[in-house]
CSV table of C-alpha atoms and ligand atoms in Angstrom, one decimal:
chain,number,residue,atom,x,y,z
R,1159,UNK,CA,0.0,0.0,0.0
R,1160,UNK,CA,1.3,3.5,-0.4
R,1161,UNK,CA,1.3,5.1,3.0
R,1162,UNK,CA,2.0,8.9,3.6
R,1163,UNK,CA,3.8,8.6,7.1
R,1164,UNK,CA,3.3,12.2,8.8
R,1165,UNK,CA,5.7,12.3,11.7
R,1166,UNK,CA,8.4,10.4,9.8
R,1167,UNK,CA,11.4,12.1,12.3
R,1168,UNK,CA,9.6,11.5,15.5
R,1169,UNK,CA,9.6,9.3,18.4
R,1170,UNK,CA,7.7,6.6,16.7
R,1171,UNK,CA,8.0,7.5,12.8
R,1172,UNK,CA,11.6,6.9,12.9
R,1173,UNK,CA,10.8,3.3,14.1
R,1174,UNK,CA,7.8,3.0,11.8
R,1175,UNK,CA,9.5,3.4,8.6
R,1176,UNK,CA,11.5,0.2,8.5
R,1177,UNK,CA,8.6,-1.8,9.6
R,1178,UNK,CA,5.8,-0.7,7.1
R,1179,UNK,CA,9.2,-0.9,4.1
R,1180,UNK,CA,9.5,-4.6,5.8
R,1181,UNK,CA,6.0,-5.0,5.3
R,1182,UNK,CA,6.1,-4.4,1.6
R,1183,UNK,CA,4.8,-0.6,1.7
R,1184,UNK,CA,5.6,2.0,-0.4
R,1185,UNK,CA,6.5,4.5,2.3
R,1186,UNK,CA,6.0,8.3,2.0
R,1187,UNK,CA,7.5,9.9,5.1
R,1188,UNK,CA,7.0,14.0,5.3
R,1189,UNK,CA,9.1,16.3,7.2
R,1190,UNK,CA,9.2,20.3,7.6
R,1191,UNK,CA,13.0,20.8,6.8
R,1192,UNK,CA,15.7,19.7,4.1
R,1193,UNK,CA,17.4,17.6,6.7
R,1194,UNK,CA,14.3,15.6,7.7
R,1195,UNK,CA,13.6,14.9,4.2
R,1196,UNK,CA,17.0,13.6,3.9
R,1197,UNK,CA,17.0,11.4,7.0
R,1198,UNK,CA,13.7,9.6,5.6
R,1199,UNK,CA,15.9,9.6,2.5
R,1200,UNK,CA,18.4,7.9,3.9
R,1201,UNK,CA,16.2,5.6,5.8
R,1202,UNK,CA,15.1,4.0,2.3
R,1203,UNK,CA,11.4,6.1,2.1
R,1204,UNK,CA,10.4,8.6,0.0
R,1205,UNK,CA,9.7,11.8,1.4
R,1206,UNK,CA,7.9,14.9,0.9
R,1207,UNK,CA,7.9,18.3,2.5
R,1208,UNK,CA,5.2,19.7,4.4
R,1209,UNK,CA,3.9,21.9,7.2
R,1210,UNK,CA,0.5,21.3,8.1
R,1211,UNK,CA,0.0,25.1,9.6
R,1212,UNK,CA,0.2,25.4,5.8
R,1213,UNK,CA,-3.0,24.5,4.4
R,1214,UNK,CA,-2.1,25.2,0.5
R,1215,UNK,CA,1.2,23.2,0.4
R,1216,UNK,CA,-0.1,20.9,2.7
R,1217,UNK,CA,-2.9,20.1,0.1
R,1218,UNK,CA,0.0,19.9,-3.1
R,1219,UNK,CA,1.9,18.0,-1.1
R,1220,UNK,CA,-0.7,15.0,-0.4
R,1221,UNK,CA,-1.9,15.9,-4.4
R,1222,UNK,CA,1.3,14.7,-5.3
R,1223,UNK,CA,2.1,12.1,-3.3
R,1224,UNK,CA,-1.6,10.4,-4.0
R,1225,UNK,CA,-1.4,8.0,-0.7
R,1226,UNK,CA,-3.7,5.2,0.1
R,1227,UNK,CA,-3.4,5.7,3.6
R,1228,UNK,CA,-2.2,8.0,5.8
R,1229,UNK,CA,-0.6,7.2,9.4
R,1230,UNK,CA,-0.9,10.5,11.2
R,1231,UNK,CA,1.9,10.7,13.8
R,1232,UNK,CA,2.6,14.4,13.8
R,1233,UNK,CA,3.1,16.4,17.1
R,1234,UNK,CA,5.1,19.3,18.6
R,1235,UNK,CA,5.4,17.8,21.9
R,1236,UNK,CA,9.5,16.8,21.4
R,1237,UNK,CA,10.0,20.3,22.4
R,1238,UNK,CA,6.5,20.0,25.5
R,1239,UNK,CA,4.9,23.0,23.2
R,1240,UNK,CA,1.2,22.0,24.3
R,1241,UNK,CA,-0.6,25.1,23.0
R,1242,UNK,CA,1.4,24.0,19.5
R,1243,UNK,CA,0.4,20.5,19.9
R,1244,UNK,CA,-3.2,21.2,20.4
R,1245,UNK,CA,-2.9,23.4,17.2
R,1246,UNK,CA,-1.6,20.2,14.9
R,1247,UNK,CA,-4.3,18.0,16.8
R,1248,UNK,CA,-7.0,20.8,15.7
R,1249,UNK,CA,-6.1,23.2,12.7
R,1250,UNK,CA,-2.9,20.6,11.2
R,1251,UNK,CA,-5.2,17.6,11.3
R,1252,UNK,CA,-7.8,19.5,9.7
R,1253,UNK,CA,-5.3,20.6,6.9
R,1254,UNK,CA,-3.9,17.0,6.6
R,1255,UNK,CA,-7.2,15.2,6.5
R,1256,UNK,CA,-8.7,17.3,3.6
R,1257,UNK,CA,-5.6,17.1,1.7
R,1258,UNK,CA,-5.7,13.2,2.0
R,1259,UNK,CA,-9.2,12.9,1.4
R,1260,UNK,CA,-8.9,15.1,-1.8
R,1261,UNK,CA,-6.3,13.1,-2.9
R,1262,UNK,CA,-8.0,9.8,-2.5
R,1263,UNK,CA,-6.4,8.5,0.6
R,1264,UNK,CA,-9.6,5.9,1.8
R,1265,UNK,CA,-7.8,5.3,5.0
R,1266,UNK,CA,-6.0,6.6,8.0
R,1267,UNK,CA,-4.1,5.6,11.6
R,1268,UNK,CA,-3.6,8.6,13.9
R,1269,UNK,CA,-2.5,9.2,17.1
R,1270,UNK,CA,-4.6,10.3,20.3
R,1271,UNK,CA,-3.7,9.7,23.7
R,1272,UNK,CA,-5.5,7.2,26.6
R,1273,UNK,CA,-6.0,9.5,29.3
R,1274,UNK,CA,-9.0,11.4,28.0
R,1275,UNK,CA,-11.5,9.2,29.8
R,1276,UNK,CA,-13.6,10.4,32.5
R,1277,UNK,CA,-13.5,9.3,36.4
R,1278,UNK,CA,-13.5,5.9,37.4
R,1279,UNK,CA,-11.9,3.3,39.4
R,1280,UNK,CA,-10.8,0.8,36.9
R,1281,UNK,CA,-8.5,1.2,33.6
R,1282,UNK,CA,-11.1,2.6,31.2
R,1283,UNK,CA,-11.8,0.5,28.1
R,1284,UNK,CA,-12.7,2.2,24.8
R,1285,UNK,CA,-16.1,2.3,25.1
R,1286,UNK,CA,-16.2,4.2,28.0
R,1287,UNK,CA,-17.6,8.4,28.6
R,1288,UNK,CA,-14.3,10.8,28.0
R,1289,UNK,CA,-14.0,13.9,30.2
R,1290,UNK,CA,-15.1,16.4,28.3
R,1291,UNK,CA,-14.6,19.1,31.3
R,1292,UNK,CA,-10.8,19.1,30.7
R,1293,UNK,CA,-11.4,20.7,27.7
R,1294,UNK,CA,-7.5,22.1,26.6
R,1295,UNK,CA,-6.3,18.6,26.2
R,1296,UNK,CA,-9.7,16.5,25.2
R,1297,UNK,CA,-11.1,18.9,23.1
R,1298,UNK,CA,-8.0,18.8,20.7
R,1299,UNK,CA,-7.6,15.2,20.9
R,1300,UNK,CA,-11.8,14.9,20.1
R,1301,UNK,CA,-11.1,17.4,17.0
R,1302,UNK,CA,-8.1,14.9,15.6
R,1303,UNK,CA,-10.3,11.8,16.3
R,1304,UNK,CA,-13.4,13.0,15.0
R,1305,UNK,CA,-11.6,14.3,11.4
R,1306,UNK,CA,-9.7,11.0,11.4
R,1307,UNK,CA,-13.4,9.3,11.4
R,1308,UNK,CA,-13.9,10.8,8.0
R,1309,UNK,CA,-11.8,8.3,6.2
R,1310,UNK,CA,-13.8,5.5,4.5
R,1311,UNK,CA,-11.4,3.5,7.1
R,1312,UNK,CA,-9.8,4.8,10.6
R,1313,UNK,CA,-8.5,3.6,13.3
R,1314,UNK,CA,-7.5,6.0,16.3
R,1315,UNK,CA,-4.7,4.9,18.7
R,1316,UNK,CA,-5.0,6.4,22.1
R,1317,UNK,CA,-1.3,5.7,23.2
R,1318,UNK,CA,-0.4,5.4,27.2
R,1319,UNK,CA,2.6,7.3,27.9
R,1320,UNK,CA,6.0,6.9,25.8
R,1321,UNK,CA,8.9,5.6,27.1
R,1322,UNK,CA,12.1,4.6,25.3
R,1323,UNK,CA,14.4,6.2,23.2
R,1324,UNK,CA,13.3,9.3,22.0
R,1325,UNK,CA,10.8,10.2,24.4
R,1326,UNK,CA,10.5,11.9,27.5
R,1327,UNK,CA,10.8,8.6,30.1
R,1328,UNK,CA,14.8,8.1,28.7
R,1329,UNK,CA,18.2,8.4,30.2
R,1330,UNK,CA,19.0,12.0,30.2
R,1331,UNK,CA,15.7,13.1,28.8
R,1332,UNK,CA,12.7,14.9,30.2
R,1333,UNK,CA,11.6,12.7,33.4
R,1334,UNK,CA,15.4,12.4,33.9
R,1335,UNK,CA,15.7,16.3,35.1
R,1336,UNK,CA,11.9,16.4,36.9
R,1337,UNK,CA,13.5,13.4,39.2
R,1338,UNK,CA,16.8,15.5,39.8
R,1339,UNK,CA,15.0,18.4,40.4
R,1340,UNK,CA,12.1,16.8,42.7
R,1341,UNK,CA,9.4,17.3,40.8
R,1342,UNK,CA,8.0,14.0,40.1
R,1343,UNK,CA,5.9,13.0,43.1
R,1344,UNK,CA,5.4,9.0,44.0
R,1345,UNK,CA,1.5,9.0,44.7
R,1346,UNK,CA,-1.5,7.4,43.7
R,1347,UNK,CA,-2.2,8.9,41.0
R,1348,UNK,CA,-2.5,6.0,37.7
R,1349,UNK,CA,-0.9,6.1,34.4
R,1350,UNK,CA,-0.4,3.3,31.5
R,1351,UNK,CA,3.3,3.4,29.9
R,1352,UNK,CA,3.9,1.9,26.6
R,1353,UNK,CA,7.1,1.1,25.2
R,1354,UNK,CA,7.8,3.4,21.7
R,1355,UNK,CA,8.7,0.5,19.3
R,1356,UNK,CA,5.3,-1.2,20.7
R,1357,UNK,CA,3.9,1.8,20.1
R,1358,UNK,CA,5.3,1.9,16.3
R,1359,UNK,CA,4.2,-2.3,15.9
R,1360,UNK,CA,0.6,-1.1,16.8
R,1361,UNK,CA,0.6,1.5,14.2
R,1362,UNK,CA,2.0,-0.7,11.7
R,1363,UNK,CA,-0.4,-3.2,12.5
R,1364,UNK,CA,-3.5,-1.2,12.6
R,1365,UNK,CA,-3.6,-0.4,8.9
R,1366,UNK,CA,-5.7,-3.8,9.0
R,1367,UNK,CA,-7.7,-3.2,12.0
R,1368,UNK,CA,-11.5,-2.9,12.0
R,1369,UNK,CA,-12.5,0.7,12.4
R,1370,UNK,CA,-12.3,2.5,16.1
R,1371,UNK,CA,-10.3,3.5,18.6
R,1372,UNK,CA,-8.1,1.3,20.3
R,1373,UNK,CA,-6.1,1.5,23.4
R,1374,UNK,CA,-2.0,0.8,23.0
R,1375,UNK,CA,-0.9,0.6,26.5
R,1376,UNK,CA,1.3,-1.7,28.4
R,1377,UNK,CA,-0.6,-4.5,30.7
R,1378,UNK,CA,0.2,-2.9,33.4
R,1379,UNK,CA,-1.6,0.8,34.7
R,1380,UNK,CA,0.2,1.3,38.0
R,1381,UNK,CA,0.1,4.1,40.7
R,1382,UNK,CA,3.2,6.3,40.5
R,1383,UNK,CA,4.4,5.4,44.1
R,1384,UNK,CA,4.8,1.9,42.2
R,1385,UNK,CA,6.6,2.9,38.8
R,1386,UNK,CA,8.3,6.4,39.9
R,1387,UNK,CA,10.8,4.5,41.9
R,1388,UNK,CA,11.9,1.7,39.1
R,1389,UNK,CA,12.2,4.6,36.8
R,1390,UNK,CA,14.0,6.6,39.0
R,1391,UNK,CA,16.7,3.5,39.4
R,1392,UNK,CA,16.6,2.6,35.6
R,1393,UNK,CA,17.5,6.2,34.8
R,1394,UNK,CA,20.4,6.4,37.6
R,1395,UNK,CA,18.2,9.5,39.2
R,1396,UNK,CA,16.9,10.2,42.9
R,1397,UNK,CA,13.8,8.3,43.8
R,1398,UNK,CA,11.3,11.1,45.4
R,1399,UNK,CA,9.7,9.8,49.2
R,1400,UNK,CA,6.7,7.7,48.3
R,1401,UNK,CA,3.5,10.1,49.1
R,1402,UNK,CA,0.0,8.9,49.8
R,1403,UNK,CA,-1.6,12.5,48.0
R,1404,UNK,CA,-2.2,13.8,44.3
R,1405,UNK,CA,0.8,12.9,41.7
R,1406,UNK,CA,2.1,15.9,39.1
R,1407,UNK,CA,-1.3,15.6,37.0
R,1408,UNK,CA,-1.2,15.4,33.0
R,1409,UNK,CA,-3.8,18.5,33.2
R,1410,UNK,CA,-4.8,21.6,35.4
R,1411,UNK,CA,-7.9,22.0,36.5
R,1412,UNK,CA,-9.6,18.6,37.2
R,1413,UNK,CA,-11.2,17.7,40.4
R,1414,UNK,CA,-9.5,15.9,43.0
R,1415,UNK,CA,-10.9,12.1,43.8
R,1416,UNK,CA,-9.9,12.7,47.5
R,1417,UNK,CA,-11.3,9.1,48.6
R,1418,UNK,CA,-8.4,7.4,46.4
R,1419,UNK,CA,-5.8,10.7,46.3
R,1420,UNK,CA,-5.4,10.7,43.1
R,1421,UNK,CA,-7.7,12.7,40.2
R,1422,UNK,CA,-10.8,10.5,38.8
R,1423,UNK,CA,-9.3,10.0,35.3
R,1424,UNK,CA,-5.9,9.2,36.5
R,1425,UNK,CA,-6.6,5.7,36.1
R,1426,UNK,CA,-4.8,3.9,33.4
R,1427,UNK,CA,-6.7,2.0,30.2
R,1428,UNK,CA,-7.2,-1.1,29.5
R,1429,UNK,CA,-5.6,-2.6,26.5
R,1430,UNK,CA,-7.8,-6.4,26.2
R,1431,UNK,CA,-8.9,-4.3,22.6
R,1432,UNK,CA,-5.7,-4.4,21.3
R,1433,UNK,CA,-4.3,-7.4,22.5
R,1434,UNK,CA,-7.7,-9.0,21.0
R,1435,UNK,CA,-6.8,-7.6,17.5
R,1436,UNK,CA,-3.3,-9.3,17.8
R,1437,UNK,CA,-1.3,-6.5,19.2
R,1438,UNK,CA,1.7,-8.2,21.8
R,1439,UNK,CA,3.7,-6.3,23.0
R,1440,UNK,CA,7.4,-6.8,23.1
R,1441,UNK,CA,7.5,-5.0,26.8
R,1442,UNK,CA,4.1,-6.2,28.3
R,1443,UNK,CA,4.9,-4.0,31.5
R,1444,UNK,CA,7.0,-0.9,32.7
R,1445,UNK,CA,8.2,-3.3,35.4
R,1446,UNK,CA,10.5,-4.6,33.1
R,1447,UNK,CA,10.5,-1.8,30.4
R,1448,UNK,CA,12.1,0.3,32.8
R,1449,UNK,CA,14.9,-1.2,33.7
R,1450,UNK,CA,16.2,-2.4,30.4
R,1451,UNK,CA,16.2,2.0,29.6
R,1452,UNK,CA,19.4,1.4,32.3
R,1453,UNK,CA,23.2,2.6,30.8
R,1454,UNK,CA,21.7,3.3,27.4
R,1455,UNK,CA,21.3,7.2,26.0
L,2944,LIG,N1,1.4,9.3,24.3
L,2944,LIG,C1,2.5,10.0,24.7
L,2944,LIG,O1,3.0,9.9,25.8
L,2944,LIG,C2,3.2,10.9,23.7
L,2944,LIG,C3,2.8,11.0,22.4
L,2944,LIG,C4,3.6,11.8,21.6
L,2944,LIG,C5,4.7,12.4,22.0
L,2944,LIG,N2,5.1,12.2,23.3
L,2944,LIG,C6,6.4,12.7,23.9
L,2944,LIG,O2,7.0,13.6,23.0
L,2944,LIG,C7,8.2,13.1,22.5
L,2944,LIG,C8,8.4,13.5,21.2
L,2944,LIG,O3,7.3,13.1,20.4
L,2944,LIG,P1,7.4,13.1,18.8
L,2944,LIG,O4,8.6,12.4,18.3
L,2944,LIG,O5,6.0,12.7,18.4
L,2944,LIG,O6,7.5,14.7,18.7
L,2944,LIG,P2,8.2,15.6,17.7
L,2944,LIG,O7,9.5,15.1,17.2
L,2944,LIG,O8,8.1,16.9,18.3
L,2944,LIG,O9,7.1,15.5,16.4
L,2944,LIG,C9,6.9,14.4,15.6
L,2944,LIG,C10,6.9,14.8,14.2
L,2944,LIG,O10,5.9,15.8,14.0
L,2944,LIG,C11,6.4,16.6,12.9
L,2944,LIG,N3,5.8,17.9,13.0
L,2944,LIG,C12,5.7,18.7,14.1
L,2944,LIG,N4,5.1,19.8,13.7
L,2944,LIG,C13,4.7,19.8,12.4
L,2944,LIG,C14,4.1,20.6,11.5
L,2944,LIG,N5,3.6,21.8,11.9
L,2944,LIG,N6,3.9,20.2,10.2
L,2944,LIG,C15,4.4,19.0,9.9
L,2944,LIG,N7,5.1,18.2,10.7
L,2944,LIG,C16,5.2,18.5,11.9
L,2944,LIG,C17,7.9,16.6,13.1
L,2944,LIG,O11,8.5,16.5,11.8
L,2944,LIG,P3,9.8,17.4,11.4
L,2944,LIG,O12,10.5,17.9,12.6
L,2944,LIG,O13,10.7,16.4,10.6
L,2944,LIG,O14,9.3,18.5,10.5
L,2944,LIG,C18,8.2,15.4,13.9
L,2944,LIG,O15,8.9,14.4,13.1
L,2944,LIG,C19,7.9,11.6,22.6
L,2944,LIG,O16,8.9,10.7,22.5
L,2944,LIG,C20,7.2,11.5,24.0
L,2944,LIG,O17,8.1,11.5,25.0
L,2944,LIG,C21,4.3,11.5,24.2
């Protein structure tokens, strides 16, 4: 299949490439700058420049490239610019969809995020209400989902939190400094991980999935009093004391679940979905994941 890759220099575009070449695709992956074009060059794609702020060469762009389907893994969030991210979720979505679309793409993977669902005790499954009162980080994600569901076929992938090389949870990387500096607090509050190159097989794999939106997270959703200190060993950093209260939060403004000291949607997702579409993750939990991040950089 031809397959524009958007996102072909990030976290998990850099991985994707060589799988969906291995697969037998004929891989398109786009990039903003000379040098990105060159690395998916050099990679063995094709590539193609584009900024999706720029609707006009955003829509020559896909008319020229004429892709089947599109895997949407574009965000600004290397660099933690969250008003920017929420702009490529809304206004660069927008722009990439109707370029697609107009160019006969009948299909598309994009990436959303699994902590959009609204309080509750257990990991939330698909299927489940989102809380649409955190509005600065649903309401984008809603807009990318809902333009993605425009494709003849779609699949949405609400990813747990990255770790691995490239992302923030890495030796020397984001979480590295919060630990040093004391800023990432052991409590209760819940999170699912999942490993980047899982993340990349998922999106490889979901080219052939059923319509929907499917959950890519580890088996594991664990309080951070539980994975704060393995991370803080795997990345050679200070663990924090272990705290019973609220854990740095993902978002301002929620209410606090006080019975369970933590925020209602800090609760992890479940990922039966994925596993059931033949998803298996090479690092089933964070428990393990973690530590193997040890010595590398
Ligand atoms: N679920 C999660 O936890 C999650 C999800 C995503 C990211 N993150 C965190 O953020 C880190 C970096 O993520 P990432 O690799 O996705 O981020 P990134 O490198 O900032 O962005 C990914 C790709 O988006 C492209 N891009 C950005 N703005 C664009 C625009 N206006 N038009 C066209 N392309 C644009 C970039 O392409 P060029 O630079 O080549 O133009 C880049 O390759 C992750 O590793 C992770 O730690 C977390």
């Amino acid at each position: 299949m031809r397959v524009l890759l958007a996102g072909a220099n990030g976290a998990i575009g850099r991985l994707l490439v060589p799988l969906l070449l291995n697969a037998g695709h004929d891989v398109v992956g786009s990039s903003r700058s000379d040098a990105g074009v060159a690395a998916i060059r050099a990679a063995g794609a094709d590539a193609v420049r584009l900024d999706v702020f720029d609707r006009a060469s955003t829509l020559r762009a896909l008319a020229a490239t004429r892709p089947e389907a599109v895997i949407h893994q574009l965000t600004a969030l290397g660099e933690r610019r969250f008003d920017q991210n929420a702009r490529i979720r809304r206004e660069g979505t927008r722009n990439l969809v109707d370029g697609s679309l107009k160019a006969g793409a009948g299909r598309i993977v994009a990436q959303s995020i699994s902590w959009v669902y609204a309080a509750g005790e257990a990991p939330a499954t698909e299927d489940e209400p989102l809380d649409l009162a955190r509005e600065g980080l649903v309401g984008p994600a809603m807009a990318l989902e809902s333009a993605a569901a425009e494709f003849e076929r779609h699949v949405v992938l609400r990813y747990g939190l990255l770790y691995g090389p490239g992302t923030w949870y890495f030796p020397g990387a984001w979480a590295a400094g919060q630990l040093r500096a004391g800023q990432l607090t052991a409590g209760a509050a819940v999170s699912s991980f999942v490993h980047v190159a899982d993340a990349a097989v998922a999106a490889l794999l979901a080219l052939d999935w059923p319509d929907g939106v499917v959950n890519v997270v580890d088996d594991e959703p664990a309080p951070a009093r539980e994975w704060v200190p393995v991370l803080a060993s795997a990345l050679g950093e200070p663990a924090p004391e272990v705290t019973a209260g609220l854990s740095a939060g993902l978002s301002a403004g929620a209410s606090a679940d006080a019975s369970v000291g933590r925020e209602g949607w800090e609760r992890g997702a479940c990922n039966a979905k994925a596993r059931a579409l033949g998803w298996a993750p090479d690092w089933p939990t964070w428990r393990t994941g973690f530590p193997a991040l040890a010595g590398a950089s």
